PDB file of C-alpha atoms and ligand atoms in Angstrom:
ATOM      1  CA  MET A  13      -1.974 -18.380  18.643  1.00  0.00           C
ATOM      2  CA  LYS A  14      -5.236 -19.000  17.019  1.00  0.00           C
ATOM      3  CA  TRP A  15      -4.405 -22.350  14.073  1.00  0.00           C
ATOM      4  CA  ASP A  16      -5.839 -22.825  10.297  1.00  0.00           C
ATOM      5  CA  ALA A  17      -5.978 -26.305  11.246  1.00  0.00           C
ATOM      6  CA  GLU A  18      -6.781 -27.100   8.105  1.00  0.00           C
ATOM      7  CA  LYS A  19      -4.323 -25.051   6.526  1.00  0.00           C
ATOM      8  CA  TYR A  20      -1.543 -26.165   9.394  1.00  0.00           C
ATOM      9  CA  THR A  21      -2.552 -29.898   7.852  1.00  0.00           C
ATOM     10  CA  LYS A  22      -2.735 -29.588   3.914  1.00  0.00           C
ATOM     11  CA  ASN A  23       0.192 -26.870   3.308  1.00  0.00           C
ATOM     12  CA  PHE A  24       2.673 -27.339   6.733  1.00  0.00           C
ATOM     13  CA  ALA A  25       2.682 -31.133   6.510  1.00  0.00           C
ATOM     14  CA  PHE A  26       6.493 -30.967   6.371  1.00  0.00           C
ATOM     15  CA  VAL A  27       6.320 -30.133  10.300  1.00  0.00           C
ATOM     16  CA  HIS A  28       5.402 -33.509  11.518  1.00  0.00           C
ATOM     17  CA  GLN A  29       7.325 -35.294   8.759  1.00  0.00           C
ATOM     18  CA  TYR A  30      10.214 -34.123   9.796  1.00  0.00           C
ATOM     19  CA  GLY A  31       9.309 -35.057  13.346  1.00  0.00           C
ATOM     20  CA  SER A  32       9.872 -38.419  12.167  1.00  0.00           C
ATOM     21  CA  ASN A  33      13.381 -38.718  12.216  1.00  0.00           C
ATOM     22  CA  VAL A  34      13.162 -37.275  16.179  1.00  0.00           C
ATOM     23  CA  LEU A  35      11.151 -40.420  17.110  1.00  0.00           C
ATOM     24  CA  GLU A  36      14.170 -42.818  16.835  1.00  0.00           C
ATOM     25  CA  LEU A  37      15.375 -40.745  19.746  1.00  0.00           C
ATOM     26  CA  LEU A  38      13.373 -43.056  22.044  1.00  0.00           C
ATOM     27  CA  ASP A  39      14.362 -46.143  23.451  1.00  0.00           C
ATOM     28  CA  LEU A  40      10.822 -47.390  23.851  1.00  0.00           C
ATOM     29  CA  GLU A  41       9.956 -50.944  24.845  1.00  0.00           C
ATOM     30  CA  LYS A  42       6.752 -52.862  24.694  1.00  0.00           C
ATOM     31  CA  GLY A  43       4.298 -51.781  26.982  1.00  0.00           C
ATOM     32  CA  MET A  44       5.524 -48.425  27.851  1.00  0.00           C
ATOM     33  CA  ASN A  45       4.082 -45.078  27.041  1.00  0.00           C
ATOM     34  CA  VAL A  46       4.214 -42.334  25.673  1.00  0.00           C
ATOM     35  CA  LEU A  47       3.379 -38.514  25.834  1.00  0.00           C
ATOM     36  CA  ASP A  48       3.346 -36.202  22.823  1.00  0.00           C
ATOM     37  CA  LEU A  49       3.942 -32.585  24.266  1.00  0.00           C
ATOM     38  CA  GLY A  50       1.984 -30.594  22.072  1.00  0.00           C
ATOM     39  CA  CYS A  51       0.526 -33.132  19.700  1.00  0.00           C
ATOM     40  CA  GLY A  52      -0.754 -31.176  17.541  1.00  0.00           C
ATOM     41  CA  ASN A  53      -3.091 -32.725  14.850  1.00  0.00           C
ATOM     42  CA  GLY A  54      -1.426 -36.222  16.039  1.00  0.00           C
ATOM     43  CA  ALA A  55       0.330 -37.204  12.846  1.00  0.00           C
ATOM     44  CA  LEU A  56       3.208 -37.847  15.250  1.00  0.00           C
ATOM     45  CA  THR A  57       1.237 -39.570  17.673  1.00  0.00           C
ATOM     46  CA  GLY A  58      -0.095 -41.689  15.767  1.00  0.00           C
ATOM     47  CA  GLN A  59       3.533 -42.491  14.257  1.00  0.00           C
ATOM     48  CA  ILE A  60       4.174 -43.465  18.062  1.00  0.00           C
ATOM     49  CA  ALA A  61       1.170 -45.983  18.597  1.00  0.00           C
ATOM     50  CA  GLU A  62       2.769 -47.711  15.892  1.00  0.00           C
ATOM     51  CA  THR A  63       5.598 -48.982  17.701  1.00  0.00           C
ATOM     52  CA  GLY A  64       3.407 -50.518  20.179  1.00  0.00           C
ATOM     53  CA  ALA A  65       3.801 -47.655  23.047  1.00  0.00           C
ATOM     54  CA  ARG A  66       0.628 -46.098  24.437  1.00  0.00           C
ATOM     55  CA  ALA A  67       1.008 -42.914  22.908  1.00  0.00           C
ATOM     56  CA  VAL A  68      -1.569 -40.114  24.282  1.00  0.00           C
ATOM     57  CA  GLY A  69      -1.183 -36.480  22.686  1.00  0.00           C
ATOM     58  CA  LEU A  70      -1.533 -33.238  24.137  1.00  0.00           C
ATOM     59  CA  ASP A  71      -2.453 -29.811  22.965  1.00  0.00           C
ATOM     60  CA  ALA A  72      -4.026 -26.800  23.785  1.00  0.00           C
ATOM     61  CA  SER A  73      -5.521 -25.919  20.530  1.00  0.00           C
ATOM     62  CA  ARG A  74      -9.083 -27.733  20.448  1.00  0.00           C
ATOM     63  CA  ASP A  75      -9.058 -27.166  16.622  1.00  0.00           C
ATOM     64  CA  LEU A  76      -5.939 -29.443  16.007  1.00  0.00           C
ATOM     65  CA  LEU A  77      -7.276 -31.321  19.028  1.00  0.00           C
ATOM     66  CA  GLN A  78     -10.163 -32.220  16.814  1.00  0.00           C
ATOM     67  CA  VAL A  79      -8.625 -33.078  13.519  1.00  0.00           C
ATOM     68  CA  ALA A  80      -6.280 -35.506  16.087  1.00  0.00           C
ATOM     69  CA  ARG A  81      -9.655 -37.225  17.042  1.00  0.00           C
ATOM     70  CA  LYS A  82     -10.625 -38.096  14.248  1.00  0.00           C
ATOM     71  CA  ALA A  83      -7.037 -38.959  12.587  1.00  0.00           C
ATOM     72  CA  PHE A  84      -6.687 -40.935  15.448  1.00  0.00           C
ATOM     73  CA  PRO A  85     -10.120 -42.180  17.149  1.00  0.00           C
ATOM     74  CA  GLN A  86      -8.885 -45.040  18.917  1.00  0.00           C
ATOM     75  CA  LEU A  87      -6.232 -42.467  21.229  1.00  0.00           C
ATOM     76  CA  GLU A  88      -6.578 -40.392  24.270  1.00  0.00           C
ATOM     77  CA  PHE A  89      -6.025 -37.029  23.373  1.00  0.00           C
ATOM     78  CA  ILE A  90      -5.875 -33.866  26.570  1.00  0.00           C
ATOM     79  CA  GLN A  91      -6.637 -30.521  25.932  1.00  0.00           C
ATOM     80  CA  ALA A  92      -3.511 -28.571  28.203  1.00  0.00           C
ATOM     81  CA  ASP A  93      -1.291 -26.257  28.168  1.00  0.00           C
ATOM     82  CA  ALA A  94       2.582 -27.853  28.451  1.00  0.00           C
ATOM     83  CA  THR A  95       3.763 -24.387  30.596  1.00  0.00           C
ATOM     84  CA  ASP A  96       0.320 -25.381  32.940  1.00  0.00           C
ATOM     85  CA  PHE A  97      -0.277 -29.440  32.956  1.00  0.00           C
ATOM     86  CA  HIS A  98      -0.836 -32.120  35.488  1.00  0.00           C
ATOM     87  CA  LEU A  99      -1.712 -35.652  34.588  1.00  0.00           C
ATOM     88  CA  GLU A 100      -2.761 -38.669  37.267  1.00  0.00           C
ATOM     89  CA  GLU A 101      -0.936 -41.141  35.180  1.00  0.00           C
ATOM     90  CA  LYS A 102       3.204 -40.722  34.930  1.00  0.00           C
ATOM     91  CA  PHE A 103       4.982 -41.652  31.737  1.00  0.00           C
ATOM     92  CA  ASP A 104       8.031 -43.557  30.592  1.00  0.00           C
ATOM     93  CA  ALA A 105       8.449 -40.992  27.840  1.00  0.00           C
ATOM     94  CA  MET A 106       8.194 -37.667  26.554  1.00  0.00           C
ATOM     95  CA  PHE A 107       8.101 -36.147  23.056  1.00  0.00           C
ATOM     96  CA  SER A 108       7.850 -32.976  21.325  1.00  0.00           C
ATOM     97  CA  ASN A 109       8.605 -32.119  17.966  1.00  0.00           C
ATOM     98  CA  ALA A 110       7.924 -28.018  17.018  1.00  0.00           C
ATOM     99  CA  VAL A 111       7.038 -26.979  19.970  1.00  0.00           C
ATOM    100  CA  LEU A 112       8.874 -25.395  22.934  1.00  0.00           C
ATOM    101  CA  HIS A 113      10.081 -22.717  20.560  1.00  0.00           C
ATOM    102  CA  TRP A 114       6.077 -20.933  20.990  1.00  0.00           C
ATOM    103  CA  ILE A 115       6.430 -20.810  24.686  1.00  0.00           C
ATOM    104  CA  GLU A 116       8.305 -17.399  26.195  1.00  0.00           C
ATOM    105  CA  ARG A 117      11.889 -18.120  27.820  1.00  0.00           C
ATOM    106  CA  GLU A 118      10.030 -17.160  31.156  1.00  0.00           C
ATOM    107  CA  LYS A 119       7.721 -20.187  31.263  1.00  0.00           C
ATOM    108  CA  GLN A 120       9.993 -22.700  29.699  1.00  0.00           C
ATOM    109  CA  PRO A 121      11.234 -24.069  33.947  1.00  0.00           C
ATOM    110  CA  ARG A 122       7.493 -24.268  34.167  1.00  0.00           C
ATOM    111  CA  VAL A 123       7.517 -26.448  30.836  1.00  0.00           C
ATOM    112  CA  LEU A 124      10.608 -28.498  32.207  1.00  0.00           C
ATOM    113  CA  GLN A 125       8.608 -28.794  35.750  1.00  0.00           C
ATOM    114  CA  CYS A 126       5.620 -30.192  34.396  1.00  0.00           C
ATOM    115  CA  VAL A 127       7.592 -32.789  32.131  1.00  0.00           C
ATOM    116  CA  LYS A 128       9.284 -33.448  34.946  1.00  0.00           C
ATOM    117  CA  ALA A 129       6.535 -34.684  36.986  1.00  0.00           C
ATOM    118  CA  ALA A 130       4.941 -36.152  34.556  1.00  0.00           C
ATOM    119  CA  LEU A 131       7.821 -38.846  33.897  1.00  0.00           C
ATOM    120  CA  LYS A 132       8.497 -41.427  35.793  1.00  0.00           C
ATOM    121  CA  PRO A 133      12.261 -41.833  37.448  1.00  0.00           C
ATOM    122  CA  LYS A 134      14.839 -42.192  34.522  1.00  0.00           C
ATOM    123  CA  GLY A 135      12.533 -40.781  32.249  1.00  0.00           C
ATOM    124  CA  GLN A 136      13.596 -39.674  28.525  1.00  0.00           C
ATOM    125  CA  LEU A 137      12.533 -36.201  26.821  1.00  0.00           C
ATOM    126  CA  VAL A 138      13.059 -36.114  23.311  1.00  0.00           C
ATOM    127  CA  PHE A 139      12.414 -33.406  21.637  1.00  0.00           C
ATOM    128  CA  GLU A 140      12.981 -31.102  18.254  1.00  0.00           C
ATOM    129  CA  PHE A 141      12.326 -27.160  17.904  1.00  0.00           C
ATOM    130  CA  GLY A 142      13.478 -24.087  16.858  1.00  0.00           C
ATOM    131  CA  GLY A 143      17.300 -23.251  17.501  1.00  0.00           C
ATOM    132  CA  PHE A 144      19.418 -20.461  18.193  1.00  0.00           C
ATOM    133  CA  GLY A 145      19.301 -18.640  14.865  1.00  0.00           C
ATOM    134  CA  ASN A 146      16.483 -20.511  13.524  1.00  0.00           C
ATOM    135  CA  ASN A 147      14.294 -18.113  10.742  1.00  0.00           C
ATOM    136  CA  GLN A 148      17.117 -15.661  11.883  1.00  0.00           C
ATOM    137  CA  LEU A 149      16.452 -14.314   7.528  1.00  0.00           C
ATOM    138  CA  ILE A 150      12.788 -13.724   7.925  1.00  0.00           C
ATOM    139  CA  HIS A 151      12.780 -12.166  10.944  1.00  0.00           C
ATOM    140  CA  ALA A 152      15.156  -9.741  10.475  1.00  0.00           C
ATOM    141  CA  ALA A 153      13.179  -8.718   7.357  1.00  0.00           C
ATOM    142  CA  LEU A 154      10.190  -8.312   9.204  1.00  0.00           C
ATOM    143  CA  GLU A 155      11.551  -6.375  11.996  1.00  0.00           C
ATOM    144  CA  ARG A 156      13.601  -4.412   9.200  1.00  0.00           C
ATOM    145  CA  ILE A 157      10.256  -3.571   7.107  1.00  0.00           C
ATOM    146  CA  LEU A 158       8.331  -2.544  10.922  1.00  0.00           C
ATOM    147  CA  ALA A 159      10.824  -0.397  12.103  1.00  0.00           C
ATOM    148  CA  GLU A 160      10.880   1.583   9.003  1.00  0.00           C
ATOM    149  CA  ARG A 161       7.527   1.891  10.250  1.00  0.00           C
ATOM    150  CA  GLY A 162       8.709   3.270  13.683  1.00  0.00           C
ATOM    151  CA  LEU A 163       7.171  -0.194  14.712  1.00  0.00           C
ATOM    152  CA  VAL A 164       9.417  -2.957  17.090  1.00  0.00           C
ATOM    153  CA  TYR A 165       9.101  -6.094  15.695  1.00  0.00           C
ATOM    154  CA  LYS A 166       9.289  -7.613  19.308  1.00  0.00           C
ATOM    155  CA  MET A 167      10.407 -12.116  18.732  1.00  0.00           C
ATOM    156  CA  PRO A 168       7.594 -13.938  19.537  1.00  0.00           C
ATOM    157  CA  PHE A 169       9.466 -17.684  19.973  1.00  0.00           C
ATOM    158  CA  TYR A 170      12.122 -18.726  22.021  1.00  0.00           C
ATOM    159  CA  PHE A 171      15.364 -20.320  19.987  1.00  0.00           C
ATOM    160  CA  PRO A 172      17.692 -21.142  22.222  1.00  0.00           C
ATOM    161  CA  THR A 173      21.459 -21.957  21.854  1.00  0.00           C
ATOM    162  CA  ILE A 174      23.165 -25.449  23.323  1.00  0.00           C
ATOM    163  CA  GLY A 175      24.000 -24.241  26.504  1.00  0.00           C
ATOM    164  CA  GLU A 176      21.354 -22.179  27.458  1.00  0.00           C
ATOM    165  CA  TYR A 177      18.904 -25.185  26.807  1.00  0.00           C
ATOM    166  CA  ALA A 178      21.219 -27.755  28.253  1.00  0.00           C
ATOM    167  CA  THR A 179      21.303 -25.982  31.354  1.00  0.00           C
ATOM    168  CA  LEU A 180      17.398 -25.415  31.973  1.00  0.00           C
ATOM    169  CA  LEU A 181      17.567 -29.059  31.552  1.00  0.00           C
ATOM    170  CA  GLU A 182      19.988 -29.737  33.815  1.00  0.00           C
ATOM    171  CA  GLN A 183      19.126 -27.341  36.212  1.00  0.00           C
ATOM    172  CA  ALA A 184      15.359 -29.461  36.337  1.00  0.00           C
ATOM    173  CA  GLY A 185      16.553 -32.153  36.828  1.00  0.00           C
ATOM    174  CA  PHE A 186      17.537 -33.838  33.737  1.00  0.00           C
ATOM    175  CA  ARG A 187      20.868 -35.687  32.253  1.00  0.00           C
ATOM    176  CA  VAL A 188      21.242 -34.602  28.773  1.00  0.00           C
ATOM    177  CA  THR A 189      22.690 -37.264  27.168  1.00  0.00           C
ATOM    178  CA  TYR A 190      22.403 -35.680  23.404  1.00  0.00           C
ATOM    179  CA  MET A 191      22.000 -32.054  22.150  1.00  0.00           C
ATOM    180  CA  THR A 192      22.494 -31.212  18.741  1.00  0.00           C
ATOM    181  CA  LEU A 193      22.032 -27.794  16.771  1.00  0.00           C
ATOM    182  CA  PHE A 194      22.253 -28.154  12.343  1.00  0.00           C
ATOM    183  CA  ASP A 195      20.596 -26.092   9.736  1.00  0.00           C
ATOM    184  CA  ARG A 196      18.034 -27.085   7.508  1.00  0.00           C
ATOM    185  CA  LEU A 197      17.086 -25.335   4.801  1.00  0.00           C
ATOM    186  CA  THR A 198      13.027 -26.453   4.489  1.00  0.00           C
ATOM    187  CA  ARG A 199      11.153 -26.308   1.255  1.00  0.00           C
ATOM    188  CA  LEU A 200       8.056 -24.276   1.374  1.00  0.00           C
ATOM    189  CA  ASN A 201       4.753 -24.933  -0.716  1.00  0.00           C
ATOM    190  CA  GLY A 202       3.712 -23.553  -3.655  1.00  0.00           C
ATOM    191  CA  GLU A 203       4.493 -20.150  -5.295  1.00  0.00           C
ATOM    192  CA  ASN A 204       3.470 -17.508  -2.335  1.00  0.00           C
ATOM    193  CA  GLY A 205       4.693 -20.324   0.358  1.00  0.00           C
ATOM    194  CA  LEU A 206       7.219 -17.867   2.123  1.00  0.00           C
ATOM    195  CA  ALA A 207       3.966 -15.241   2.043  1.00  0.00           C
ATOM    196  CA  ASP A 208       1.553 -18.366   3.418  1.00  0.00           C
ATOM    197  CA  TRP A 209       4.769 -18.880   5.870  1.00  0.00           C
ATOM    198  CA  ILE A 210       5.048 -15.750   7.146  1.00  0.00           C
ATOM    199  CA  HIS A 211       0.657 -15.527   7.994  1.00  0.00           C
ATOM    200  CA  MET A 212       1.212 -19.401   9.210  1.00  0.00           C
ATOM    201  CA  PHE A 213       3.456 -18.814  11.695  1.00  0.00           C
ATOM    202  CA  VAL A 214       4.052 -14.610  12.730  1.00  0.00           C
ATOM    203  CA  GLN A 215       0.484 -13.362  14.290  1.00  0.00           C
ATOM    204  CA  SER A 216       1.668 -11.178  17.063  1.00  0.00           C
ATOM    205  CA  PRO A 217       3.598  -9.262  15.734  1.00  0.00           C
ATOM    206  CA  PHE A 218       0.941  -7.535  13.501  1.00  0.00           C
ATOM    207  CA  GLU A 219      -1.487  -7.867  16.286  1.00  0.00           C
ATOM    208  CA  GLY A 220      -3.333  -4.309  16.062  1.00  0.00           C
ATOM    209  CA  MET A 221      -2.254  -3.891  12.641  1.00  0.00           C
ATOM    210  CA  GLU A 222      -4.691  -3.305   9.488  1.00  0.00           C
ATOM    211  CA  GLY A 223      -5.004  -6.249   7.655  1.00  0.00           C
ATOM    212  CA  THR A 224      -3.694  -3.854   4.367  1.00  0.00           C
ATOM    213  CA  ASP A 225      -1.034  -3.112   6.226  1.00  0.00           C
ATOM    214  CA  LYS A 226      -0.134  -6.182   7.009  1.00  0.00           C
ATOM    215  CA  GLU A 227      -0.129  -7.329   3.430  1.00  0.00           C
ATOM    216  CA  GLN A 228       2.189  -4.910   2.591  1.00  0.00           C
ATOM    217  CA  VAL A 229       3.841  -5.570   5.164  1.00  0.00           C
ATOM    218  CA  ILE A 230       4.213  -9.758   4.162  1.00  0.00           C
ATOM    219  CA  MET A 231       4.717  -8.393   0.598  1.00  0.00           C
ATOM    220  CA  GLN A 232       7.815  -6.133   1.283  1.00  0.00           C
ATOM    221  CA  ALA A 233       8.976  -8.677   3.365  1.00  0.00           C
ATOM    222  CA  VAL A 234       8.368 -11.192   0.310  1.00  0.00           C
ATOM    223  CA  ASP A 235      10.465  -9.325  -1.807  1.00  0.00           C
ATOM    224  CA  LEU A 236      13.229  -8.069   0.512  1.00  0.00           C
ATOM    225  CA  LEU A 237      13.612 -12.319   1.062  1.00  0.00           C
ATOM    226  CA  ARG A 238      13.693 -13.346  -2.461  1.00  0.00           C
ATOM    227  CA  LYS A 239      17.119 -13.176  -3.318  1.00  0.00           C
ATOM    228  CA  ASP A 240      17.909 -15.816  -0.314  1.00  0.00           C
ATOM    229  CA  LEU A 241      14.853 -18.143   0.113  1.00  0.00           C
ATOM    230  CA  LEU A 242      14.101 -18.326  -3.641  1.00  0.00           C
ATOM    231  CA  ARG A 243      15.764 -20.879  -5.378  1.00  0.00           C
ATOM    232  CA  ASP A 244      14.650 -21.990  -8.940  1.00  0.00           C
ATOM    233  CA  GLY A 245      10.892 -20.717  -8.010  1.00  0.00           C
ATOM    234  CA  ILE A 246      10.777 -22.723  -4.668  1.00  0.00           C
ATOM    235  CA  TRP A 247      10.884 -20.665  -1.809  1.00  0.00           C
ATOM    236  CA  TYR A 248      12.836 -22.120   1.559  1.00  0.00           C
ATOM    237  CA  ALA A 249      12.820 -21.223   4.939  1.00  0.00           C
ATOM    238  CA  ASP A 250      15.806 -21.030   7.050  1.00  0.00           C
ATOM    239  CA  TYR A 251      15.280 -23.394   9.800  1.00  0.00           C
ATOM    240  CA  VAL A 252      17.561 -24.320  12.702  1.00  0.00           C
ATOM    241  CA  ARG A 253      16.741 -26.816  14.613  1.00  0.00           C
ATOM    242  CA  ILE A 254      17.968 -27.855  18.341  1.00  0.00           C
ATOM    243  CA  ARG A 255      17.303 -31.357  18.947  1.00  0.00           C
ATOM    244  CA  GLY A 256      18.402 -33.635  21.546  1.00  0.00           C
ATOM    245  CA  LYS A 257      17.381 -36.269  24.280  1.00  0.00           C
ATOM    246  CA  ALA A 258      17.213 -35.804  28.260  1.00  0.00           C
ATOM    247  CA  ILE A 259      16.244 -38.192  30.956  1.00  0.00           C
ATOM    248  CA  LEU A 260      15.029 -37.515  34.304  1.00  0.00           C
ATOM    249  CA  GLU A 261      18.039 -37.770  37.189  1.00  0.00           C
ATOM    250  CA  GLU A 262      20.369 -35.498  38.303  1.00  0.00           C
ATOM    251  CA  THR A 263      23.504 -34.626  37.142  1.00  0.00           C
ATOM    252  CA  PRO A 264      25.967 -35.744  39.130  1.00  0.00           C
ATOM    253  CA  GLN A 265      28.746 -33.216  40.946  1.00  0.00           C
ATOM    254  CA  SER A 266      31.578 -34.089  39.941  1.00  0.00           C
ATOM    255  CA  PRO A 267      34.525 -32.984  41.103  1.00  0.00           C
ATOM    256  CA  MET A 268      36.890 -30.177  39.749  1.00  0.00           C
ATOM    257  CA  PRO A 269      40.203 -32.119  37.863  1.00  0.00           C
ATOM    258  CA  GLY A 270      43.097 -32.064  40.118  1.00  0.00           C
ATOM    259  CA  CYS A 271      40.388 -31.076  43.322  1.00  0.00           C
ATOM    260  CA  GLU A 272      39.651 -34.658  44.663  1.00  0.00           C
ATOM    261  CA  ASN A 273      41.546 -34.705  47.624  1.00  0.00           C
TER     262      ASN A 273
HETATM  263  C1  BEZ B 323       9.666 -24.102  13.609  1.00  0.00           C
HETATM  264  O1  BEZ B 323       9.065 -25.474  13.731  1.00  0.00           O
HETATM  265  O2  BEZ B 323      10.556 -23.706  13.679  1.00  0.00           O
HETATM  266  C2  BEZ B 323       9.351 -23.099  13.911  1.00  0.00           C
HETATM  267  C3  BEZ B 323       7.836 -22.536  13.174  1.00  0.00           C
HETATM  268  C4  BEZ B 323       7.645 -21.472  12.965  1.00  0.00           C
HETATM  269  C5  BEZ B 323       7.499 -20.725  13.771  1.00  0.00           C
HETATM  270  C6  BEZ B 323       8.713 -20.689  14.217  1.00  0.00           C
HETATM  271  C7  BEZ B 323       9.607 -21.906  14.204  1.00  0.00           C
END
């Protein structure tokens, strides 16, 4: 995934603005350390640091980390892949906003193994990302238009249900203490808000396609979605979020009710 760090920071600030609420799920005490997994431009790493915790950001994108380091020169940022990171330091908490949907289903257990290895016992994992049904209208429109051209739209994201993601967490040795899935119709910026969103976030399905063909597909999708996602001249995206908290602590094996003896 190639990030246009400047455009991302300018036009898609809502990504970290919404993430502020998620921070409230962290139970932080003075002196704790927190890893911001997929910190992007570091906006939320900075907010974590404001609580008095020692915040460290980790991201795979050199371009986004450059923005983060410039904005928060006093903080530490590490360039690493969320599916394959190994840290010397152990953390009290791990925080991740709008990141985990970028990682394919098969690699999700690897992320959780890396998270687990970097957490102290009873460490917290607090997260929000795209949940089941996220941007369904947008992906369905792109799928339909590509199908009309004889092309297959390969869904590039992971949007799990609560049941699926809670199971992965439990299998990795976490106790899930909170999880919710909710719709969040999200206002996009500018009169080309939806086209800009598709350009920024949906890249791999267009790989190998001529630039002009891609433009046509996006224009067709925008036309198709106008009736659902344009309201009073403002574009929206049909976001669905999965948000939760888990503690690194094996779930006790409870007996089935009625089978205690
Ligand atoms: C999300 O934040 O849910 C998201 C953003 C871009 C692409 C896919 C999902």
